Amino acid sequence: MDPFQCAGWGQKHSAIRCLRPGTKACKGCYLVMYCSKDCQAAHWPVHKVDCKNHIRKSDWRPAWEVENRVPQFIDNSDEEHTPVAMYGGNKYLWGNVPALDLLQLKENEGEGYCQDLSLLLAASGDLRNLVKTIASLPDRYRGYIHLDINDRDDAVVARNLIFLLVSFNLPPDIASEAILHLWYSAFLPEPLLQSIRRAVCPTIRDFLAAKPVQAAGLLQKTWSCGSSTLAATLTRAEWDRVLSYLPEVPDISYDKAVTLHKSVTLAHSRRDYRDRALFPLHPSWRLSVWKFRSDGILLPFGVSREDFRVPNPTLFHNEHPWPMPDSADPLQGWTLAEVLHASYGAKHDLYGQLYVHIKRYLETFCKRLHTLKLNICLFKKDAMDLPDKLATLRGKETFYDRIELANIADLGYLGPAKTLALFGPLLKSKKENPKATLIMLFLNATREMSTAGDQLSCMPRAMDTLQRFLPMRPRHGVPTNKYNADFLNQMDALDLFTDNDTLFNRLIERARFRDMGSFLGLEMKVDNSIVAKWPMRLGENPTQHEFEMVFWSGHTGCERYVEWHRVV
C-alpha cells in the first residue's frame, strides 16, 4: 500500500500545501506521518493541539473524578441523565465479533483442496465474513464456490447488495475505497458517491423498468464480473428500498448530519460512559478513538477530511437519526492483534491501522472476483423461513460445506434446538465432505447461566491477576471520589476471569445439545477447526500484552463458538 499523505497537507500559512507522502512518524504520539523534519516543524503549531492534548497525558482522569461527582452510569436520581445500557440507534451495521475465515482450508480440507464448495451465511449481518473468507483462500484454489447470503434487516441487505455491486462494477482499487467508506464512514467525497451511484442505480432501474416476471412474488437479477456472478432475489418493494439508499438528491444536509452523528457519538449525557471506555486505553489510542467519534470518517489520523462533505446515504437514510448505538465501533468486527500488525509508521493510529487492514482485505476480495469462480446469491428472509424458501425457489434442497449462523441460536433468538433442526439437515454428509461444518455463536449464554455464586467464585483469581495488570495508580492528595476510575477499570475486567466453561456446560446439558445432535446425525466437535471455541478469552498465565489485547478489544471472553459435523 502506498504511503499516506504528509500531515502537513493543510498548512494555512503556506501558499503551496505539501503533497508529498509521509514517511516519518511523530515520535511524540505516533499518530501522524511527515515527509521531512522541516514539514513537521512547520506543522507543529497545528499538530501541537493533538500531540499535547490532555487526553493523551498519562495522568488523565475521567470527568466525574475531576469534578468530584457521581458518574452518570451510576447516578439515576436525575431523570434527565438516567443511565441506559444503549444510547442511539439499534442497528449493528459493523458487527460485534471479529471477522472469520469460514473455510480455513489449510486446517480442514487441505491447502491444496480444489473441489467445489458451497457456503451459507444464514444471518450474515455485514459482509466481513465473506470478505475475509474469499481474501484468505490459498492462491492455488481453482474450484467453484457457491455462497448464499441472507439477512432479514432492510438496511443490512440493501448495504450488502450495494457493496457487492460496487465490487462487481468498479476497478478493485476504487471499489475497495468506495466500499470501505460506504461501510464505515459517516461522510463521503461527492465524486466517490457519484461513482457508487453510477455503479449501482442504473442497472437496478433498467432491470425494474423491463418489468421482469415475478416468481412467488420475487424478482431475481444476476450480474457478472470476470468468472463470478452475483444474484439478488427480492420483492419489488425491497428493490425500491435498495435504490432509496442512494438517492440522487441527499436526504439531509452536511450540517444536519454532523449534528445528528455527534448527538449520539458525543452526547453530553454520555460523557462518563465515554470516559470509562477511554480510561484503560493507551494515551494515543484515546485520541484516535475521540477523533473517529468526532468526525466519523475511517481514515489515517493525519489524512485530509476536507473532501468528505456528503452524508453517507446508507447511514443517514430518509433523515433518520444515526442508526447505531454510541457503543458501535468498527474495531469490534476485526481481530485487534491482526489490525495492529505493523502496517505503517504511525503505530498508535488505531483507526488508521484499521483502515489499512480492511482496505487490504477489500482490495484482495475485489481482485478475486475476476479470477475465482464465485456464485454469490443474496436474500432477505427471516432465518427461520430460509431453508423452506430456498428449497421452494430452487425446487430442491441445497447442501453446504459450511453453514454460519451468527448468534441466532442464542436463547433470546431461535434457540439451539430450533436452529439445529432447521439448518443441521442442510450440512453435507460425511461421505460428501467429512470436513463440512455448521458454526453457531453464543454471545449471551454464559450470562444467562450465571448465578451470584458463580460471580463470587472467580474473584480470587481475578483480583490477583488484576493487581498485576491493572494496579491502582497512586493519586496526589486524598481522593474524595469513591468511584475511583482504577477500581471501576478492574471491575470492568472481571468478566475476563469468569469460569465460562462451567457455565456453558450447563447450557449444553439443559438444552440437551448431544441428544439434539444425535437425533439429526450431528455431533459437536471436540476441537474446533474453523474458529477457537473461546477466541476472545484470556488464556492461562497471560502476559501484560496478551491481557491488554483482550481487554482493549472490548470483548468479554464470553463469546463461544460451537462447531458441528456429520456423524454419517
Coordinates of C-alpha atoms in Angstrom, one line a residue:
M1 CA 0.0 0.0 0.0
D2 CA 1.3 3.4 -0.9
P3 CA 2.5 5.8 1.9
F4 CA -0.2 8.2 3.1
Q5 CA -0.2 11.9 2.6
C6 CA 2.1 14.0 4.8
A7 CA 0.2 15.5 7.7
G8 CA 1.4 18.9 6.6
W9 CA -1.2 19.0 3.8
G10 CA -3.2 21.7 5.4
Q11 CA -0.7 24.4 6.4
K12 CA -2.7 27.6 6.1
H13 CA 0.4 29.9 6.2
S14 CA 1.8 28.2 3.1
A15 CA 0.7 29.1 -0.4
I16 CA 1.6 25.6 -1.6
R17 CA 0.3 22.7 0.5
C18 CA 2.5 19.7 1.0
L19 CA 1.6 16.9 -1.4
R20 CA 4.5 14.5 -0.6
P21 CA 3.9 11.2 1.1
G22 CA 4.5 10.9 4.9
T23 CA 7.4 8.6 5.7
K24 CA 8.4 9.7 9.3
A25 CA 6.1 9.3 12.3
C26 CA 5.8 12.0 15.0
K27 CA 7.7 10.3 17.9
G28 CA 5.6 12.2 20.4
C29 CA 2.3 10.5 19.6
Y30 CA 2.9 8.1 16.6
L31 CA -0.4 9.3 15.2
V32 CA 0.7 11.2 12.1
M33 CA 3.4 10.9 9.4
Y34 CA 5.5 13.6 7.8
C35 CA 7.6 13.8 4.7
S36 CA 10.5 15.6 6.4
K37 CA 11.6 17.2 9.7
D38 CA 11.1 20.6 8.1
C39 CA 7.5 19.9 7.3
Q40 CA 7.0 18.5 10.8
A41 CA 8.4 21.7 12.3
A42 CA 6.3 23.9 10.1
H43 CA 3.2 21.9 11.1
W44 CA 3.9 21.8 14.8
P45 CA 1.6 24.8 15.8
V46 CA -1.3 22.8 14.3
H47 CA -0.3 19.3 15.5
K48 CA 0.6 20.5 19.0
V49 CA -3.1 20.7 19.8
D50 CA -3.3 16.9 19.3
C51 CA 0.1 15.8 20.4
K52 CA -0.2 17.7 23.7
N53 CA -3.9 17.0 24.1
H54 CA -4.8 16.4 27.8
I55 CA -6.4 13.1 26.9
R56 CA -3.0 11.8 25.9
K57 CA -1.5 12.5 29.3
S58 CA -0.6 9.5 31.4
D59 CA -2.3 11.2 34.4
W60 CA -5.6 11.9 32.6
R61 CA -8.6 11.2 34.7
P62 CA -12.3 10.9 33.8
A63 CA -14.5 14.0 34.2
W64 CA -16.5 12.5 37.1
E65 CA -13.3 12.2 39.2
V66 CA -12.1 15.7 38.2
E67 CA -15.5 17.2 39.0
N68 CA -15.9 15.0 42.2
R69 CA -19.3 13.8 41.3
V70 CA -21.2 10.5 40.9
P71 CA -20.7 9.2 37.3
Q72 CA -23.8 9.1 35.1
F73 CA -23.7 5.4 34.6
I74 CA -24.3 5.0 38.4
D75 CA -26.5 8.1 39.2
N76 CA -30.1 7.6 38.3
S77 CA -31.6 10.2 40.6
D78 CA -31.7 12.8 37.9
E79 CA -34.3 11.9 35.3
E80 CA -32.6 14.0 32.6
H81 CA -29.4 11.8 33.0
T82 CA -31.0 8.4 33.7
P83 CA -28.3 6.0 32.5
V84 CA -29.2 3.4 29.9
A85 CA -27.3 0.4 28.6
M86 CA -27.8 1.5 25.0
Y87 CA -27.9 5.0 23.5
G88 CA -28.7 5.9 19.9
G89 CA -29.9 3.6 17.2
N90 CA -30.4 -0.2 17.5
K91 CA -28.7 -1.4 14.3
Y92 CA -25.4 -3.3 14.3
L93 CA -24.0 -2.5 10.8
W94 CA -20.4 -3.1 11.7
G95 CA -20.6 -6.4 13.6
N96 CA -19.6 -7.1 17.2
V97 CA -17.3 -10.1 16.9
P98 CA -14.2 -10.4 14.7
A99 CA -14.4 -11.5 11.1
L100 CA -13.9 -15.2 10.3
D101 CA -12.3 -17.1 7.5
L102 CA -15.2 -19.6 7.3
L103 CA -13.2 -22.1 5.2
Q104 CA -9.7 -22.4 6.9
L105 CA -8.8 -24.8 4.1
K106 CA -5.3 -25.5 5.5
E107 CA -6.7 -26.8 8.8
N108 CA -9.6 -28.6 7.2
E109 CA -10.0 -29.9 3.6
G110 CA -6.3 -29.1 3.0
E111 CA -4.4 -26.2 1.4
G112 CA -4.3 -27.9 -2.0
Y113 CA -8.0 -28.6 -2.0
C114 CA -9.7 -27.5 -5.3
Q115 CA -13.1 -29.2 -5.2
D116 CA -16.2 -27.1 -5.4
L117 CA -17.6 -25.6 -2.2
S118 CA -20.9 -24.3 -1.0
L119 CA -21.4 -21.8 1.9
L120 CA -24.5 -20.5 3.7
L121 CA -24.4 -17.3 5.8
A122 CA -27.9 -17.5 7.2
A123 CA -27.9 -14.3 9.3
S124 CA -24.9 -12.6 7.7
G125 CA -25.0 -9.1 9.2
D126 CA -22.4 -7.2 7.2
L127 CA -20.0 -8.8 4.7
R128 CA -16.9 -9.1 6.8
N129 CA -17.0 -12.9 7.0
L130 CA -17.5 -13.1 3.2
V131 CA -14.7 -10.7 2.5
K132 CA -12.2 -12.4 4.9
T133 CA -13.1 -15.9 3.7
I134 CA -12.6 -15.1 0.0
A135 CA -9.5 -13.0 0.6
S136 CA -7.9 -15.8 2.7
L137 CA -8.3 -18.5 0.1
P138 CA -5.0 -20.1 -1.0
D139 CA -3.7 -18.7 -4.3
R140 CA -3.8 -22.1 -5.9
Y141 CA -7.6 -22.6 -5.2
R142 CA -9.4 -23.0 -8.6
G143 CA -12.7 -24.6 -7.6
Y144 CA -16.3 -23.2 -7.9
I145 CA -17.7 -21.5 -4.7
H146 CA -21.5 -21.1 -4.2
L147 CA -22.4 -18.6 -1.5
D148 CA -25.9 -18.0 -0.1
I149 CA -26.0 -14.8 2.0
N150 CA -29.1 -13.9 3.9
D151 CA -30.3 -11.3 6.5
R152 CA -33.7 -10.1 7.5
D153 CA -32.8 -6.5 8.1
D154 CA -33.6 -4.0 5.3
A155 CA -30.6 -1.8 5.9
V156 CA -28.2 -4.7 6.1
V157 CA -29.4 -6.3 2.9
A158 CA -29.5 -3.0 1.0
R159 CA -26.0 -2.1 2.1
N160 CA -24.6 -5.6 1.3
L161 CA -26.1 -5.5 -2.2
I162 CA -24.7 -2.0 -2.8
F163 CA -21.3 -3.1 -1.6
L164 CA -21.3 -6.1 -3.9
L165 CA -22.5 -4.2 -6.9
V166 CA -19.7 -1.7 -6.4
S167 CA -17.2 -4.6 -6.2
F168 CA -18.6 -6.0 -9.4
N169 CA -18.7 -2.8 -11.4
L170 CA -15.7 -0.7 -10.4
P171 CA -12.0 -1.4 -10.6
P172 CA -10.6 -3.1 -7.5
D173 CA -8.6 -0.1 -6.2
I174 CA -11.6 2.3 -6.5
A175 CA -14.2 -0.3 -5.4
S176 CA -12.3 -1.2 -2.2
E177 CA -12.0 2.5 -1.2
A178 CA -15.7 3.1 -2.0
I179 CA -16.9 0.0 -0.1
L180 CA -14.7 0.9 2.9
H181 CA -16.2 4.4 3.3
L182 CA -19.8 3.3 2.5
W183 CA -19.4 0.7 5.2
Y184 CA -17.7 2.7 7.9
S185 CA -17.6 6.5 7.2
A186 CA -20.4 8.9 8.1
F187 CA -19.4 11.2 5.2
L188 CA -18.1 10.7 1.7
P189 CA -16.4 12.7 -1.1
E190 CA -19.0 13.8 -3.7
P191 CA -17.0 12.2 -6.6
L192 CA -16.8 8.9 -4.8
L193 CA -20.5 8.8 -4.1
Q194 CA -21.3 9.7 -7.8
S195 CA -19.1 6.7 -8.9
I196 CA -21.1 4.5 -6.5
R197 CA -24.4 5.7 -7.8
R198 CA -23.3 5.0 -11.4
A199 CA -22.2 1.5 -10.5
V200 CA -25.4 0.6 -8.7
C201 CA -28.5 2.6 -9.7
P202 CA -28.8 2.4 -13.5
T203 CA -28.5 -1.4 -13.6
I204 CA -31.3 -1.8 -10.9
R205 CA -33.5 0.9 -12.6
D206 CA -33.1 -0.8 -16.0
F207 CA -34.0 -4.1 -14.6
L208 CA -37.1 -2.9 -12.9
A209 CA -38.2 -0.8 -15.9
A210 CA -38.1 -4.0 -18.0
K211 CA -41.0 -5.3 -15.8
P212 CA -39.4 -8.7 -15.1
V213 CA -41.6 -11.7 -14.4
Q214 CA -42.2 -12.4 -10.7
A215 CA -41.8 -15.9 -9.2
A216 CA -43.6 -16.3 -5.9
G217 CA -43.7 -12.5 -5.6
L218 CA -39.9 -12.2 -6.0
L219 CA -37.7 -10.7 -8.7
Q220 CA -34.2 -12.0 -9.4
K221 CA -31.4 -10.1 -11.2
T222 CA -27.9 -11.6 -12.0
W223 CA -24.7 -9.7 -12.7
S224 CA -21.3 -10.9 -13.9
C225 CA -17.7 -9.9 -13.1
G226 CA -15.0 -11.9 -14.7
S227 CA -15.7 -15.5 -13.8
S228 CA -18.0 -14.6 -10.9
T229 CA -21.7 -13.9 -10.7
L230 CA -24.0 -12.1 -8.2
A231 CA -27.7 -12.7 -8.0
A232 CA -30.2 -10.9 -5.8
T233 CA -33.7 -12.2 -5.1
L234 CA -36.0 -9.6 -3.6
T235 CA -39.6 -8.3 -3.7
R236 CA -40.3 -5.2 -5.8
A237 CA -40.6 -3.2 -2.6
E238 CA -37.2 -4.4 -1.5
W239 CA -35.6 -3.5 -4.8
D240 CA -37.1 0.0 -4.5
R241 CA -35.8 0.2 -1.0
V242 CA -32.2 -0.6 -2.2
L243 CA -32.5 2.4 -4.5
S244 CA -33.7 4.6 -1.7
Y245 CA -30.3 4.2 0.0
L246 CA -28.6 6.0 -2.9
P247 CA -31.0 9.0 -3.7
E248 CA -30.0 11.4 -6.4
V249 CA -30.5 14.3 -4.0
P250 CA -29.2 13.9 -0.5
D251 CA -31.9 13.4 2.2
I252 CA -30.0 15.6 4.6
S253 CA -27.6 18.5 4.7
Y254 CA -24.0 18.1 5.8
D255 CA -24.5 20.3 8.8
K256 CA -27.6 18.5 10.0
A257 CA -25.9 15.1 9.5
V258 CA -22.9 16.3 11.6
T259 CA -25.3 17.3 14.4
L260 CA -27.2 14.0 14.2
H261 CA -24.0 12.0 14.3
K262 CA -22.5 13.9 17.2
S263 CA -25.8 13.8 19.1
V264 CA -25.1 10.1 19.5
T265 CA -21.4 9.6 19.4
L266 CA -20.5 12.7 21.5
A267 CA -23.7 13.2 23.5
H268 CA -23.0 15.2 26.6
S269 CA -25.2 13.0 28.7
R270 CA -22.9 10.0 27.8
R271 CA -19.6 11.6 28.5
D272 CA -19.0 9.4 31.6
Y273 CA -19.6 6.3 29.6
R274 CA -17.1 7.5 27.0
D275 CA -14.5 8.4 29.7
R276 CA -14.9 5.0 31.3
A277 CA -14.3 3.3 27.9
L278 CA -11.3 5.6 27.1
F279 CA -9.6 5.4 30.5
P280 CA -7.9 2.0 30.2
L281 CA -6.6 2.7 26.7
H282 CA -3.1 3.7 25.5
P283 CA -3.0 7.5 25.6
S284 CA -2.7 7.9 21.8
W285 CA -5.4 5.4 21.3
R286 CA -7.7 7.6 23.3
L287 CA -7.2 10.5 20.9
S288 CA -7.6 8.2 17.9
V289 CA -11.0 6.9 19.3
W290 CA -12.0 10.5 20.0
K291 CA -11.2 11.7 16.5
F292 CA -13.3 8.8 14.9
R293 CA -16.2 9.6 17.2
S294 CA -15.9 13.3 16.3
D295 CA -15.7 13.1 12.5
G296 CA -17.0 9.6 11.8
I297 CA -14.5 9.1 8.9
L298 CA -12.4 6.0 8.7
L299 CA -9.0 7.3 7.6
P300 CA -5.5 7.6 9.0
F301 CA -5.3 10.3 11.6
G302 CA -3.3 12.8 9.6
V303 CA -5.0 12.5 6.3
S304 CA -7.3 15.3 5.0
R305 CA -11.0 15.0 5.6
E306 CA -11.9 18.2 3.8
D307 CA -13.5 16.5 0.8
F308 CA -15.7 14.3 2.9
R309 CA -18.7 16.6 2.9
V310 CA -21.6 14.4 1.7
P311 CA -23.6 12.4 4.3
N312 CA -23.4 8.7 3.7
P313 CA -26.9 7.9 2.5
T314 CA -26.7 4.3 3.6
L315 CA -26.3 5.5 7.2
F316 CA -28.3 8.8 7.1
H317 CA -31.4 7.2 5.5
N318 CA -34.5 9.3 5.0
E319 CA -33.3 11.8 7.6
H320 CA -33.4 9.1 10.3
P321 CA -31.1 9.7 13.2
W322 CA -27.7 8.0 13.4
P323 CA -28.8 4.3 13.2
M324 CA -26.3 2.7 15.6
P325 CA -25.7 2.9 19.3
D326 CA -23.0 5.1 20.7
S327 CA -21.0 1.9 21.6
A328 CA -20.8 0.8 18.0
D329 CA -17.1 0.5 16.9
P330 CA -15.7 -0.8 13.6
L331 CA -12.8 -2.3 15.6
Q332 CA -15.1 -4.9 17.2
G333 CA -15.6 -6.5 13.8
W334 CA -11.9 -7.3 13.3
T335 CA -9.2 -9.1 15.3
L336 CA -7.3 -6.4 17.2
A337 CA -4.0 -8.2 17.2
E338 CA -4.2 -8.5 13.4
V339 CA -5.2 -4.9 13.0
L340 CA -2.2 -3.8 15.0
H341 CA 0.3 -5.9 13.0
A342 CA 2.8 -3.3 11.6
S343 CA 1.0 -1.7 8.7
Y344 CA 2.6 1.8 8.6
G345 CA 4.7 4.0 10.7
A346 CA 2.0 5.8 12.8
K347 CA 1.8 2.7 15.0
H348 CA -0.6 4.3 17.6
D349 CA -3.1 5.5 14.9
L350 CA -5.7 2.9 15.8
Y351 CA -8.2 3.7 13.1
G352 CA -5.5 4.4 10.6
Q353 CA -4.3 0.8 11.2
L354 CA -7.8 -0.4 10.9
Y355 CA -8.2 1.5 7.6
V356 CA -5.1 -0.2 6.2
H357 CA -6.2 -3.7 7.4
I358 CA -9.7 -3.5 5.9
K359 CA -8.6 -1.9 2.7
R360 CA -6.1 -4.7 2.1
Y361 CA -8.8 -7.3 2.6
L362 CA -11.3 -5.5 0.4
E363 CA -8.9 -4.9 -2.4
T364 CA -7.9 -8.6 -2.4
F365 CA -11.6 -9.6 -2.3
C366 CA -12.4 -7.3 -5.3
K367 CA -9.5 -8.7 -7.3
R368 CA -10.5 -12.2 -6.7
L369 CA -14.0 -11.6 -8.2
H370 CA -12.2 -11.5 -11.5
T371 CA -10.1 -14.7 -11.0
L372 CA -12.2 -17.0 -8.9
K373 CA -15.4 -18.8 -9.9
L374 CA -17.8 -17.4 -7.3
N375 CA -21.6 -17.5 -7.4
I376 CA -23.0 -15.1 -4.7
C377 CA -26.7 -15.2 -4.1
L378 CA -28.3 -12.6 -1.8
F379 CA -31.6 -13.0 0.0
K380 CA -33.8 -11.1 2.6
K381 CA -35.6 -13.7 4.7
D382 CA -36.1 -14.4 8.3
A383 CA -33.6 -17.2 9.2
M384 CA -36.5 -19.4 10.5
D385 CA -38.1 -19.4 7.0
L386 CA -34.9 -19.5 4.9
P387 CA -34.5 -23.3 4.4
D388 CA -38.0 -23.7 3.1
K389 CA -37.8 -20.6 0.9
L390 CA -34.6 -21.7 -0.7
A391 CA -35.9 -25.2 -1.4
T392 CA -39.1 -23.7 -2.9
L393 CA -37.1 -21.2 -5.1
R394 CA -34.7 -23.9 -6.4
G395 CA -37.1 -26.8 -6.5
K396 CA -34.6 -28.8 -4.4
E397 CA -32.6 -28.5 -1.2
T398 CA -29.0 -27.1 -1.3
F399 CA -26.4 -28.8 0.9
Y400 CA -23.4 -26.9 2.3
D401 CA -19.8 -27.3 3.2
R402 CA -20.1 -24.5 5.7
I403 CA -23.1 -23.1 7.5
E404 CA -22.5 -19.9 9.5
L405 CA -25.4 -18.9 11.8
A406 CA -24.2 -15.9 13.7
N407 CA -25.8 -16.0 17.2
I408 CA -29.4 -16.9 16.2
A409 CA -29.0 -20.0 18.4
D410 CA -28.9 -17.8 21.5
L411 CA -31.8 -18.4 23.8
G412 CA -33.2 -14.9 23.1
Y413 CA -33.5 -15.7 19.3
L414 CA -34.3 -19.1 17.8
G415 CA -32.5 -21.1 20.5
P416 CA -30.2 -24.1 19.9
A417 CA -32.8 -26.7 19.3
K418 CA -34.8 -24.9 16.6
T419 CA -31.6 -23.6 15.0
L420 CA -30.1 -27.1 14.7
A421 CA -33.3 -28.6 13.5
L422 CA -33.7 -26.0 10.7
F423 CA -30.1 -25.9 9.5
G424 CA -28.5 -29.2 10.6
P425 CA -30.1 -31.2 7.8
L426 CA -28.5 -28.8 5.2
L427 CA -25.0 -29.8 6.1
K428 CA -23.3 -32.1 3.6
S429 CA -22.9 -35.7 4.6
K430 CA -19.7 -37.1 5.9
K431 CA -19.2 -39.0 2.6
E432 CA -19.5 -35.9 0.5
N433 CA -17.2 -33.8 2.7
P434 CA -16.0 -35.1 6.1
K435 CA -14.9 -31.5 7.0
A436 CA -18.3 -29.9 6.4
T437 CA -19.1 -27.7 9.4
L438 CA -22.0 -25.8 10.9
I439 CA -20.9 -22.9 13.1
M440 CA -23.0 -21.5 16.0
L441 CA -22.1 -18.4 18.0
F442 CA -23.4 -17.9 21.6
L443 CA -23.0 -14.3 22.8
N444 CA -25.3 -14.3 25.8
A445 CA -25.3 -18.0 27.0
T446 CA -22.9 -17.7 29.9
R447 CA -24.6 -14.6 31.4
E448 CA -27.9 -16.4 31.2
M449 CA -26.5 -19.4 33.0
S450 CA -24.6 -17.4 35.7
T451 CA -25.5 -17.0 39.3
A452 CA -24.3 -14.7 42.1
G453 CA -22.2 -17.6 43.4
D454 CA -20.5 -18.1 40.1
Q455 CA -19.5 -14.5 40.0
L456 CA -18.1 -14.6 43.5
S457 CA -16.1 -17.8 42.8
C458 CA -14.0 -16.1 40.1
M459 CA -13.0 -13.2 42.4
P460 CA -9.8 -14.5 44.0
R461 CA -8.1 -15.4 40.7
A462 CA -9.4 -12.2 39.1
M463 CA -8.1 -9.8 41.8
D464 CA -4.7 -11.4 41.9
T465 CA -4.2 -11.0 38.2
L466 CA -5.8 -7.6 38.0
Q467 CA -3.4 -6.3 40.7
R468 CA -0.6 -7.2 38.3
F469 CA -2.1 -5.8 35.1
L470 CA -4.4 -3.0 36.3
P471 CA -2.9 -1.8 39.6
M472 CA -4.4 1.1 41.4
R473 CA -2.4 4.1 40.4
P474 CA -1.1 6.5 43.1
R475 CA -3.1 9.7 43.4
H476 CA -1.9 13.0 44.7
G477 CA -3.6 14.0 47.9
V478 CA -6.6 12.2 49.4
P479 CA -9.1 11.1 46.7
T480 CA -12.6 12.2 47.7
N481 CA -14.5 10.5 44.9
K482 CA -15.4 6.9 45.9
Y483 CA -16.0 6.0 42.2
N484 CA -12.3 5.7 41.5
A485 CA -11.6 5.1 37.8
D486 CA -8.9 2.5 38.5
F487 CA -11.3 0.5 40.7
L488 CA -14.0 0.6 38.1
N489 CA -11.5 -0.4 35.5
Q490 CA -10.8 -3.5 37.5
M491 CA -14.5 -4.2 37.8
D492 CA -14.9 -3.9 34.0
A493 CA -12.2 -6.6 33.6
L494 CA -13.8 -9.1 35.9
D495 CA -15.7 -10.8 33.1
L496 CA -12.4 -11.9 31.6
F497 CA -12.0 -14.3 34.6
T498 CA -15.4 -15.9 34.6
D499 CA -15.4 -19.7 34.5
N500 CA -17.2 -19.8 31.2
D501 CA -16.6 -23.5 30.6
T502 CA -18.7 -24.5 33.6
L503 CA -21.4 -22.0 32.7
F504 CA -21.6 -23.1 29.0
N505 CA -21.6 -26.8 30.0
R506 CA -24.8 -26.0 32.0
L507 CA -26.4 -24.8 28.8
I508 CA -25.2 -27.9 26.9
E509 CA -26.9 -30.2 29.5
R510 CA -30.0 -28.2 30.0
A511 CA -30.6 -27.7 26.2
R512 CA -29.6 -31.3 25.6
F513 CA -27.2 -30.4 22.8
R514 CA -25.9 -34.0 22.5
D515 CA -29.4 -35.5 22.2
M516 CA -30.4 -32.9 19.6
G517 CA -27.3 -33.6 17.6
S518 CA -27.6 -37.4 17.8
F519 CA -31.2 -37.2 16.5
L520 CA -30.0 -35.3 13.5
G521 CA -26.9 -37.3 12.8
L522 CA -24.7 -34.5 14.1
E523 CA -22.2 -34.1 16.9
M524 CA -20.2 -31.2 18.4
K525 CA -16.6 -31.2 17.5
V526 CA -14.2 -31.9 20.4
D527 CA -11.7 -29.5 18.8
N528 CA -13.0 -26.7 16.6
S529 CA -11.2 -26.4 13.3
I530 CA -12.7 -23.1 11.9
V531 CA -12.6 -20.8 14.9
A532 CA -11.5 -21.4 18.5
K533 CA -14.2 -22.2 21.0
W534 CA -13.4 -19.1 23.1
P535 CA -11.5 -16.8 20.6
M536 CA -11.7 -13.7 22.8
R537 CA -10.9 -15.5 26.1
L538 CA -7.9 -14.6 28.3
G539 CA -5.6 -17.5 28.4
E540 CA -3.9 -19.0 31.5
N541 CA -0.9 -17.1 32.8
P542 CA -1.2 -14.2 30.3
T543 CA 1.4 -11.6 29.7
Q544 CA 0.7 -7.9 30.1
H545 CA 0.4 -7.6 26.3
E546 CA -2.0 -10.6 26.0
F547 CA -4.1 -9.1 28.7
E548 CA -4.2 -5.7 27.1
M549 CA -5.1 -7.1 23.6
V550 CA -8.1 -8.9 25.1
F551 CA -9.2 -6.1 27.5
W552 CA -8.8 -3.3 25.0
S553 CA -10.7 -5.3 22.3
G554 CA -14.0 -4.5 24.0
H555 CA -14.9 -8.2 24.2
T556 CA -15.6 -10.0 27.5
G557 CA -14.4 -13.5 26.7
C558 CA -17.9 -15.0 27.0
E559 CA -18.2 -15.3 23.2
R560 CA -18.5 -19.1 22.5
Y561 CA -18.4 -20.9 19.1
V562 CA -19.8 -24.4 18.7
E563 CA -18.9 -26.4 15.6
W564 CA -21.0 -29.3 14.4
H565 CA -20.1 -32.0 11.9
R566 CA -21.9 -35.0 10.4
V567 CA -21.6 -38.4 12.1
V568 CA -22.6 -40.1 8.8

